[in-house]
Short mmCIF file of C-alpha atoms in Angstrom, two decimals:
data_model
loop_
_atom_site.label_atom_id
_atom_site.label_comp_id
_atom_site.label_asym_id
_atom_site.label_seq_id
_atom_site.Cartn_x
_atom_site.Cartn_y
_atom_site.Cartn_z
CA MET A 1 0.00 0.00 0.00
CA THR A 2 2.85 2.39 0.76
CA GLU A 3 4.62 1.65 -2.49
CA SER A 4 1.43 2.50 -4.44
CA ALA A 5 1.18 5.90 -2.74
CA ASP A 6 4.81 6.69 -3.54
CA THR A 7 4.26 5.78 -7.16
CA GLN A 8 1.26 8.11 -7.48
CA SER A 9 3.16 11.08 -5.96
CA THR A 10 6.16 10.78 -8.30
CA PRO A 11 4.65 12.37 -11.53
CA PRO A 12 3.62 15.67 -9.88
CA LEU A 13 7.08 15.92 -8.39
CA ASN A 14 8.68 15.43 -11.82
CA ARG A 15 6.47 18.07 -13.39
CA LEU A 16 7.39 20.49 -10.63
CA ASN A 17 11.07 19.85 -11.19
CA GLY A 18 10.66 20.43 -14.98
CA ARG A 19 8.89 23.72 -14.40
CA LEU A 20 11.60 24.85 -12.02
CA ALA A 21 14.26 23.92 -14.58
CA ARG A 22 12.51 25.85 -17.37
CA ALA A 23 12.00 28.81 -15.11
CA GLY A 24 15.68 28.80 -14.22
CA SER A 25 16.74 28.68 -17.88
CA GLY A 26 14.21 31.41 -18.68
CA TRP A 27 15.57 33.72 -16.00
CA LEU A 28 19.07 32.96 -17.28
CA SER A 29 18.00 33.99 -20.81
CA ILE A 30 16.44 37.16 -19.42
CA ARG A 31 19.70 38.01 -17.67
CA VAL A 32 21.56 37.44 -20.96
CA PHE A 33 19.19 39.76 -22.82
CA SER A 34 19.56 42.39 -20.13
CA ARG A 35 23.32 42.25 -20.35
CA LEU A 36 23.19 42.45 -24.14
CA ILE A 37 20.94 45.50 -23.94
CA ARG A 38 23.34 47.13 -21.48
CA LEU A 39 26.24 46.20 -23.78
CA SER A 40 24.55 47.81 -26.79
CA ALA A 41 23.89 50.92 -24.73
CA LEU A 42 27.51 50.98 -23.64
CA LEU A 43 28.70 50.59 -27.22
CA ALA A 44 26.39 53.39 -28.31
CA LEU A 45 27.83 55.59 -25.60
CA LEU A 46 31.40 54.72 -26.60
CA GLY A 47 30.59 55.31 -30.28
CA THR A 48 29.05 58.66 -29.47
CA VAL A 49 32.07 59.65 -27.42
CA TYR A 50 34.39 58.52 -30.21
CA TRP A 51 32.61 60.40 -32.99
CA ALA A 52 32.14 63.51 -30.87
CA LEU A 53 35.49 63.79 -29.09
CA VAL A 54 38.07 61.19 -30.09
CA ALA A 55 37.88 60.83 -33.89
CA SER A 56 40.61 62.80 -35.66
CA ASP A 57 39.69 65.46 -38.19
CA ARG A 58 40.27 64.57 -41.84
CA TYR A 59 40.43 67.25 -44.52
CA VAL A 60 39.06 66.49 -47.97
CA SER A 61 40.60 67.89 -51.16
CA GLU A 62 38.56 67.52 -54.34
CA ALA A 63 39.45 67.75 -58.02
CA ASN A 64 37.56 67.12 -61.26
CA VAL A 65 39.47 66.15 -64.41
CA ILE A 66 38.60 65.15 -67.94
CA ILE A 67 40.68 63.62 -70.74
CA ARG A 68 40.57 65.11 -74.22
CA LYS A 69 42.50 64.04 -77.30
CA THR A 70 44.08 66.50 -79.69
CA ASP A 71 43.12 64.23 -82.61
CA SER A 72 40.07 66.21 -83.59
CA LEU A 73 40.46 65.84 -87.37
CA ASN A 74 39.66 62.15 -87.32
CA ALA A 75 36.74 62.51 -84.93
CA PRO A 76 33.51 60.89 -86.20
CA ALA A 77 30.80 63.14 -87.49
CA LEU A 78 28.16 61.53 -85.26
CA ASP A 79 28.73 59.34 -82.25
CA PHE A 80 25.66 58.19 -80.35
CA SER A 81 27.77 57.51 -77.24
CA LEU A 82 28.42 61.26 -77.10
CA LEU A 83 24.68 61.86 -77.07
CA VAL A 84 24.38 59.57 -74.06
CA SER A 85 27.34 60.96 -72.14
CA GLY A 86 26.53 64.55 -73.01
CA VAL A 87 30.18 65.54 -73.56
CA ALA A 88 31.93 65.60 -76.93
CA GLY A 89 35.53 64.59 -77.35
CA VAL A 90 35.63 62.45 -74.18
CA ASN A 91 37.01 58.94 -74.38
CA ARG A 92 35.36 56.77 -71.72
CA PRO A 93 37.93 53.92 -71.87
CA ASP A 94 40.74 56.43 -71.30
CA GLN A 95 38.89 57.89 -68.33
CA LEU A 96 38.49 54.43 -66.79
CA LEU A 97 42.13 53.61 -67.56
CA LEU A 98 43.23 56.77 -65.73
CA ARG A 99 40.99 55.84 -62.81
CA GLU A 100 42.60 52.41 -62.51
CA TYR A 101 46.06 53.95 -62.51
CA LEU A 102 45.17 56.49 -59.84
CA LEU A 103 43.97 53.65 -57.62
CA SER A 104 46.96 51.40 -58.36
CA VAL A 105 49.86 50.37 -56.15
CA ASP A 106 52.30 52.10 -58.52
CA MET A 107 50.54 55.39 -57.93
CA LEU A 108 50.69 54.84 -54.18
CA LYS A 109 54.42 54.11 -54.34
CA ALA A 110 55.03 57.35 -56.23
CA LEU A 111 52.98 59.32 -53.71
CA ASP A 112 54.73 57.70 -50.75
CA ALA A 113 58.18 58.35 -52.23
CA LYS A 114 57.46 62.06 -52.56
CA LEU A 115 55.05 62.81 -49.70
CA ASP A 116 55.91 60.06 -47.16
CA LEU A 117 52.31 58.97 -46.76
CA ARG A 118 53.24 56.11 -44.44
CA SER A 119 54.35 58.57 -41.78
CA HIS A 120 51.32 60.77 -42.34
CA TYR A 121 48.66 58.06 -42.14
CA SER A 122 50.38 56.23 -39.25
CA ASP A 123 50.89 59.34 -37.10
CA SER A 124 50.55 58.28 -33.47
CA GLY A 125 48.92 61.61 -32.67
CA ARG A 126 45.79 60.53 -34.53
CA ASP A 127 43.08 58.27 -33.14
CA ILE A 128 43.88 54.58 -33.29
CA VAL A 129 40.71 53.70 -35.17
CA SER A 130 41.26 55.89 -38.23
CA ARG A 131 45.05 55.82 -38.53
CA MET A 132 47.22 53.05 -39.93
CA TRP A 133 48.52 51.07 -36.99
CA PHE A 134 52.03 50.30 -38.23
CA LYS A 135 54.24 52.55 -40.32
CA ASP A 136 56.12 49.59 -41.80
CA ALA A 137 52.95 47.68 -42.64
CA SER A 138 52.91 45.55 -45.78
CA MET A 139 52.15 47.19 -49.10
CA GLU A 140 48.87 45.29 -49.35
CA TRP A 141 47.69 46.67 -46.01
CA PHE A 142 48.97 50.14 -46.81
CA HIS A 143 47.22 50.11 -50.18
CA ARG A 144 43.96 48.97 -48.59
CA HIS A 145 44.19 51.77 -46.02
CA PHE A 146 44.95 54.32 -48.76
CA LEU A 147 41.93 53.23 -50.80
CA GLY A 148 39.83 54.06 -47.75
CA ARG A 149 41.17 57.63 -47.93
CA LEU A 150 40.87 58.06 -51.71
CA SER A 151 37.86 57.85 -54.01
CA VAL A 152 38.01 58.26 -57.78
CA ASP A 153 34.51 58.13 -59.27
CA TYR A 154 33.63 58.33 -62.93
CA ASP A 155 30.56 60.43 -63.72
CA ASP A 156 29.15 58.56 -66.68
CA PHE A 157 26.79 61.37 -67.68
CA ALA A 158 29.27 64.25 -67.51
CA GLY A 159 32.29 62.14 -68.50
CA VAL A 160 34.29 63.55 -65.58
CA LEU A 161 36.58 61.89 -63.03
CA ARG A 162 35.90 63.16 -59.52
CA LEU A 163 38.76 62.81 -57.02
CA ARG A 164 38.30 63.03 -53.23
CA VAL A 165 41.40 62.73 -51.04
CA GLN A 166 41.35 62.58 -47.24
CA ALA A 167 44.30 63.56 -45.07
CA TYR A 168 44.88 64.73 -41.52
CA ASP A 169 45.84 68.25 -42.61
CA ALA A 170 44.71 70.47 -45.48
CA GLN A 171 48.14 70.92 -47.10
CA THR A 172 48.76 67.18 -47.36
CA ALA A 173 45.31 66.57 -48.81
CA GLN A 174 45.87 69.20 -51.50
CA ALA A 175 49.39 67.90 -52.21
CA ILE A 176 48.10 64.36 -52.72
CA SER A 177 45.29 65.56 -54.96
CA SER A 178 47.65 67.72 -57.05
CA MET A 179 50.15 64.93 -57.49
CA LEU A 180 47.38 62.54 -58.53
CA VAL A 181 46.37 64.94 -61.31
CA GLN A 182 49.97 65.55 -62.45
CA GLU A 183 50.97 61.89 -62.39
CA GLY A 184 47.76 60.92 -64.16
CA GLU A 185 48.47 63.34 -67.00
CA ARG A 186 52.08 62.17 -67.22
CA TYR A 187 51.01 58.52 -67.32
CA MET A 188 48.39 59.01 -70.02
CA ASN A 189 50.78 61.03 -72.19
CA GLN A 190 53.44 58.38 -71.64
CA LEU A 191 51.06 55.71 -72.91
CA GLY A 192 50.24 57.90 -75.92
CA HIS A 193 53.93 58.52 -76.66
CA GLU A 194 54.76 54.83 -76.38
CA MET A 195 51.99 53.93 -78.78
CA ALA A 196 53.03 56.66 -81.19
CA GLU A 197 56.69 55.65 -80.99
CA ALA A 198 55.79 52.01 -81.64
CA GLN A 199 53.75 53.02 -84.68
CA VAL A 200 56.46 55.31 -86.05
CA SER A 201 59.16 52.69 -85.39
CA PHE A 202 57.17 50.13 -87.35
CA LEU A 203 56.75 52.56 -90.26
CA ILE A 204 60.48 53.38 -90.21
CA LYS A 205 61.29 49.68 -90.47
CA GLN A 206 58.93 49.38 -93.42
CA VAL A 207 60.55 52.38 -95.11
CA ASN A 208 64.04 50.96 -94.59
CA ALA A 209 62.96 47.58 -95.97
CA ALA A 210 61.35 49.25 -99.01
CA GLN A 211 64.46 51.36 -99.57
CA ILE A 212 66.71 48.29 -99.50
CA ARG A 213 64.46 46.49 -101.98
CA PHE A 214 64.50 49.51 -104.29
CA GLN A 215 68.28 49.80 -104.11
CA GLU A 216 68.76 46.09 -104.78
CA ALA A 217 66.40 46.17 -107.77
CA SER A 218 68.14 49.24 -109.17
CA GLN A 219 71.54 47.59 -108.73
CA ARG A 220 70.39 44.47 -110.58
CA LEU A 221 69.21 46.65 -113.45
CA LEU A 222 72.55 48.49 -113.57
CA ASN A 223 74.47 45.21 -113.50
CA PHE A 224 72.39 43.91 -116.39
CA GLN A 225 73.02 47.06 -118.44
CA ASN A 226 76.77 46.87 -117.77
CA GLU A 227 76.88 43.17 -118.60
CA LYS A 228 75.04 43.59 -121.90
CA GLY A 229 76.68 46.89 -122.74
CA LEU A 230 73.27 48.35 -123.53
CA LEU A 231 71.60 51.30 -121.93
CA SER A 232 68.20 50.19 -123.16
CA PRO A 233 67.79 46.91 -125.06
CA GLN A 234 64.31 47.95 -126.04
CA ALA A 235 65.57 51.13 -127.68
CA THR A 236 68.29 49.08 -129.44
CA ALA A 237 65.68 46.63 -130.69
CA GLU A 238 63.56 49.48 -132.01
CA SER A 239 66.64 50.91 -133.74
CA ILE A 240 67.39 47.54 -135.39
CA SER A 241 63.77 47.26 -136.48
CA THR A 242 64.06 50.67 -138.08
CA ILE A 243 67.22 49.54 -139.90
CA ILE A 244 65.49 46.41 -141.14
CA ALA A 245 62.56 48.46 -142.39
CA GLY A 246 64.99 50.74 -144.29
CA LEU A 247 66.76 47.70 -145.81
CA GLU A 248 63.40 46.26 -146.84
CA THR A 249 62.62 49.54 -148.56
CA GLN A 250 66.01 49.53 -150.29
CA ARG A 251 65.47 45.91 -151.39
CA ALA A 252 62.12 46.81 -152.87
CA GLN A 253 63.70 49.67 -154.80
CA ILE A 254 66.40 47.37 -156.23
CA GLN A 255 63.77 44.86 -157.28
CA THR A 256 61.84 47.65 -158.90
CA GLN A 257 64.94 48.74 -160.83
CA LEU A 258 65.49 45.16 -162.02
CA GLY A 259 61.94 45.04 -163.19
CA PHE A 260 62.32 48.20 -165.27
CA LEU A 261 65.36 46.92 -167.18
CA PRO A 262 64.66 45.82 -170.82
CA LYS A 263 64.07 42.11 -171.29
CA THR A 264 66.46 42.11 -174.26
CA LEU A 265 69.49 42.71 -172.08
CA ASP A 266 71.86 39.83 -171.53
CA ARG A 267 71.95 38.19 -168.07
CA ASP A 268 75.60 39.14 -167.80
CA HIS A 269 74.92 42.78 -168.53
CA PRO A 270 76.83 44.97 -166.07
CA ASN A 271 73.68 46.76 -164.87
CA ILE A 272 71.89 43.50 -164.13
CA VAL A 273 74.90 42.03 -162.40
CA MET A 274 75.34 45.14 -160.26
CA LEU A 275 71.68 45.27 -159.22
CA ARG A 276 71.66 41.55 -158.39
CA GLN A 277 74.80 41.97 -156.27
CA SER A 278 73.21 44.92 -154.48
CA LEU A 279 70.06 42.88 -153.89
CA ALA A 280 72.06 39.96 -152.46
CA ALA A 281 74.01 42.32 -150.19
CA VAL A 282 70.79 43.87 -148.91
CA ASP A 283 69.32 40.40 -148.27
CA ARG A 284 72.38 39.36 -146.29
CA GLN A 285 72.23 42.55 -144.27
CA ILE A 286 68.55 42.00 -143.53
CA GLN A 287 69.27 38.46 -142.34
CA GLN A 288 72.08 39.67 -140.13
CA GLU A 289 69.94 42.37 -138.56
CA LYS A 290 67.06 39.94 -137.99
CA ALA A 291 69.48 37.50 -136.38
CA LYS A 292 70.30 40.14 -133.82
CA LEU A 293 66.66 40.30 -132.82
CA ALA A 294 65.74 36.62 -132.65
CA THR A 295 67.36 33.23 -133.30
CA PRO A 296 66.52 29.69 -132.16
CA SER A 297 69.52 29.75 -129.78
CA GLY A 298 67.73 32.28 -127.56
CA LYS A 299 70.80 34.46 -126.91
CA THR A 300 69.47 37.43 -128.80
CA LEU A 301 68.15 40.90 -128.19
CA ASN A 302 64.56 39.84 -127.61
CA VAL A 303 65.63 37.84 -124.53
CA SER A 304 67.56 40.86 -123.28
CA VAL A 305 64.52 43.07 -123.87
CA GLU A 306 62.31 40.68 -121.87
CA GLU A 307 64.76 40.54 -118.95
CA PHE A 308 65.31 44.29 -119.09
CA GLN A 309 61.57 44.94 -118.98
CA ARG A 310 61.18 42.59 -116.02
CA LEU A 311 64.01 44.28 -114.12
CA GLN A 312 62.66 47.70 -115.04
CA MET A 313 59.19 46.72 -113.84
CA GLU A 314 60.65 45.47 -110.56
CA VAL A 315 62.49 48.77 -110.11
CA GLY A 316 59.29 50.70 -110.77
CA PHE A 317 57.32 48.55 -108.33
CA THR A 318 59.87 48.89 -105.52
CA GLN A 319 60.11 52.62 -106.21
CA ASP A 320 56.34 53.01 -105.85
CA LEU A 321 56.44 50.90 -102.70
CA TYR A 322 59.21 53.09 -101.32
CA LYS A 323 57.22 56.23 -102.09
CA SER A 324 54.12 54.81 -100.40
CA SER A 325 56.15 53.89 -97.32
CA LEU A 326 57.54 57.42 -97.10
CA VAL A 327 54.05 58.88 -97.38
CA ALA A 328 52.76 56.50 -94.69
CA LEU A 329 55.69 57.41 -92.43
CA GLU A 330 55.03 61.13 -92.69
CA LYS A 331 51.31 60.59 -92.11
CA GLY A 332 52.11 58.39 -89.11
CA ARG A 333 54.37 61.05 -87.64
CA ILE A 334 51.70 63.70 -88.05
CA ASP A 335 49.05 61.43 -86.49
CA ALA A 336 51.41 60.56 -83.64
CA SER A 337 52.00 64.22 -82.87
CA ARG A 338 48.26 64.89 -83.04
CA MET A 339 47.06 61.95 -80.96
CA LEU A 340 48.16 63.27 -77.58
CA GLU A 341 45.91 63.16 -74.55
CA LYS A 342 45.39 66.20 -72.39
CA VAL A 343 44.13 65.86 -68.84
CA SER A 344 42.05 69.01 -68.49
CA VAL A 345 41.44 70.11 -64.90
CA LEU A 346 37.85 71.29 -64.50
CA GLN A 347 38.24 71.74 -60.73
CA ALA A 348 41.77 72.34 -59.44
CA PRO A 349 42.72 70.47 -56.26
CA THR A 350 41.13 72.42 -53.46
CA LEU A 351 42.77 73.51 -50.23
CA PRO A 352 40.18 72.54 -47.59
CA GLU A 353 39.45 74.97 -44.78
CA TYR A 354 37.19 72.74 -42.70
CA PRO A 355 37.48 69.02 -41.90
CA MET A 356 34.57 67.34 -43.70
CA GLU A 357 35.44 63.91 -42.32
CA PRO A 358 34.41 62.25 -40.16
CA ARG A 359 30.79 63.37 -40.31
CA ARG A 360 30.37 63.51 -36.57
CA ILE A 361 26.68 64.36 -36.26
CA TYR A 362 25.65 61.92 -38.96
CA ASN A 363 27.78 59.09 -37.57
CA THR A 364 26.57 59.77 -34.03
CA ILE A 365 22.93 59.65 -35.11
CA VAL A 366 23.50 56.46 -37.08
CA THR A 367 25.28 54.87 -34.10
CA LEU A 368 22.42 55.76 -31.75
CA LEU A 369 19.80 54.52 -34.21
CA VAL A 370 21.61 51.22 -34.69
CA ALA A 371 22.01 50.80 -30.93
CA ALA A 372 18.31 51.63 -30.36
CA MET A 373 17.24 49.19 -33.05
CA LEU A 374 19.44 46.46 -31.57
CA ALA A 375 18.10 47.16 -28.07
CA GLY A 376 14.55 47.04 -29.38
CA ILE A 377 15.16 43.67 -31.02
CA LEU A 378 16.68 42.30 -27.80
CA LYS A 379 13.77 43.67 -25.76
CA LEU A 380 11.32 42.03 -28.14
CA LEU A 381 13.10 38.70 -27.78
CA GLU A 382 13.07 39.13 -24.01
CA SER A 383 9.30 39.68 -24.07
CA ILE A 384 8.81 36.57 -26.17
CA VAL A 385 10.81 34.54 -23.66
CA MET A 386 8.78 35.98 -20.77
CA ASP A 387 5.53 35.05 -22.52
CA HIS A 388 6.71 31.46 -22.89
CA LEU A 389 7.62 31.34 -19.19
CA ASP A 390 4.17 32.51 -18.15
#
């Protein structure tokens, strides 16, 4: 009987123990939420104190630049991209290329070598949150810190690069901004000069090659003329043809004279004999002159004329090629001198008079709002836990 009573009293005891355990865990959760709310309030207070009193002033120097090319003669009559951007003569790829260089490690190295930015941004007199912690930090860390102090934005509508540089004093901010503009212009002109020099160097090589070909072709023609002893085989052939035509005319005249002689004359008559001898001499002369022009052996003037014409044509072709190369070279030099890029400064680097960074009021308000929102969320969670406990 006693064992039965003990068995019946055990379940209520277990339920009571479970409720006590849940209540204990619930009160523990409430204590956690309370501490988190106090922690958020403490962080808000520390953030407010930091933005209001501790954060170091940072001066902002601004500059606006635009890239224009001097190659205005080859500009297209209508470019729809110009209608979109709203600015004529602006090359968007060049603007983006300049932006990448201004944000590069090479640019940072040049700035540090001249302005000692490591010492400036790691000054121990500045607050520990905004400054660079170590002066001898790695280049990757230094570059990341510098990108937080520099913004180069491309205005796609206006086609303008807008530079904003932050520094702990106004003079350094303006010096950095000025050097960015100067180095950017130097870099873009250097790229243009290198491209122009490469183009002109290629054209010079082509001109030299064409000149050598022309000289070699001319020398082969001169050697042929000296070897054959003829200034112009074609002119010689024309002269021989003229001689043959004259001999043919003379032969016809002799035959005409033979035809006019009386038929009663003896075959051995002196006039007949003389005319026949003259006719035979003219025939031999005609054969000799024709042999100079062409024979089955192939070593005659017609072969020389063909080779001379081929060499002469080669000289003419290489001469025209040489002339075209010279024209292309001069045009390339003119284009190279025209295709320079000018970084026009629309807004010179400013000398700030008031520290625009950090935005103390704005950052303080944002910190308080974030802390209030976090506290509200924690309070809501605390209420939900309390409801479950009840």
